[in-house]
Tab-separated table of C-alpha atoms in Angstrom:
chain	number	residue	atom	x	y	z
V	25	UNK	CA	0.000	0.000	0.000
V	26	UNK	CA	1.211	4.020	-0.773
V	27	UNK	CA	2.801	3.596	-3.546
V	28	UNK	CA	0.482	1.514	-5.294
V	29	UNK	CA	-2.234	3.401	-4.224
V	30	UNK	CA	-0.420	6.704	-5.223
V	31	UNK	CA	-0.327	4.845	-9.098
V	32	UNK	CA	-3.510	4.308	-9.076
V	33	UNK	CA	-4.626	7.488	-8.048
V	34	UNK	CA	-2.740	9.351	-11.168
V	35	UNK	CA	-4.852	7.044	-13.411
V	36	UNK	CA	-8.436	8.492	-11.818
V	37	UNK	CA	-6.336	12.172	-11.273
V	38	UNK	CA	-6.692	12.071	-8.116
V	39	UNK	CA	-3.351	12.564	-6.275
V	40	UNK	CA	-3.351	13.138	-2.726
V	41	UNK	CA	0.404	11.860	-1.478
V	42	UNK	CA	-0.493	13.571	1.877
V	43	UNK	CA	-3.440	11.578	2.323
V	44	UNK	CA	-2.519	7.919	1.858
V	45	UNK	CA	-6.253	6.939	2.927
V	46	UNK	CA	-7.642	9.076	0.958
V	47	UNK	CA	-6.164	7.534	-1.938
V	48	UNK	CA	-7.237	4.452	-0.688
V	49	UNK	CA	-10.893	5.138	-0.680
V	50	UNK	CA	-10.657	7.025	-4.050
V	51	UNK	CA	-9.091	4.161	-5.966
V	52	UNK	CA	-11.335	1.455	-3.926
V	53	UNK	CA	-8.450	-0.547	-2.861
């Protein structure tokens, strides 16, 4: 998980680095 997540989250445009949950809920994963 994190960088993964960060990946994924350029693909949908939504970056949030600070917010490694975030990302998390935005990609699903």
């Amino acid at each position: 998980p994190g960088i993964k997540h960060t990946i994924r989250a350029f693909e949908v445009g939504q970056i949030q680095i600070n917010n490694p949950d975030a990302i998390c809920s935005i990609t699903g994963v």
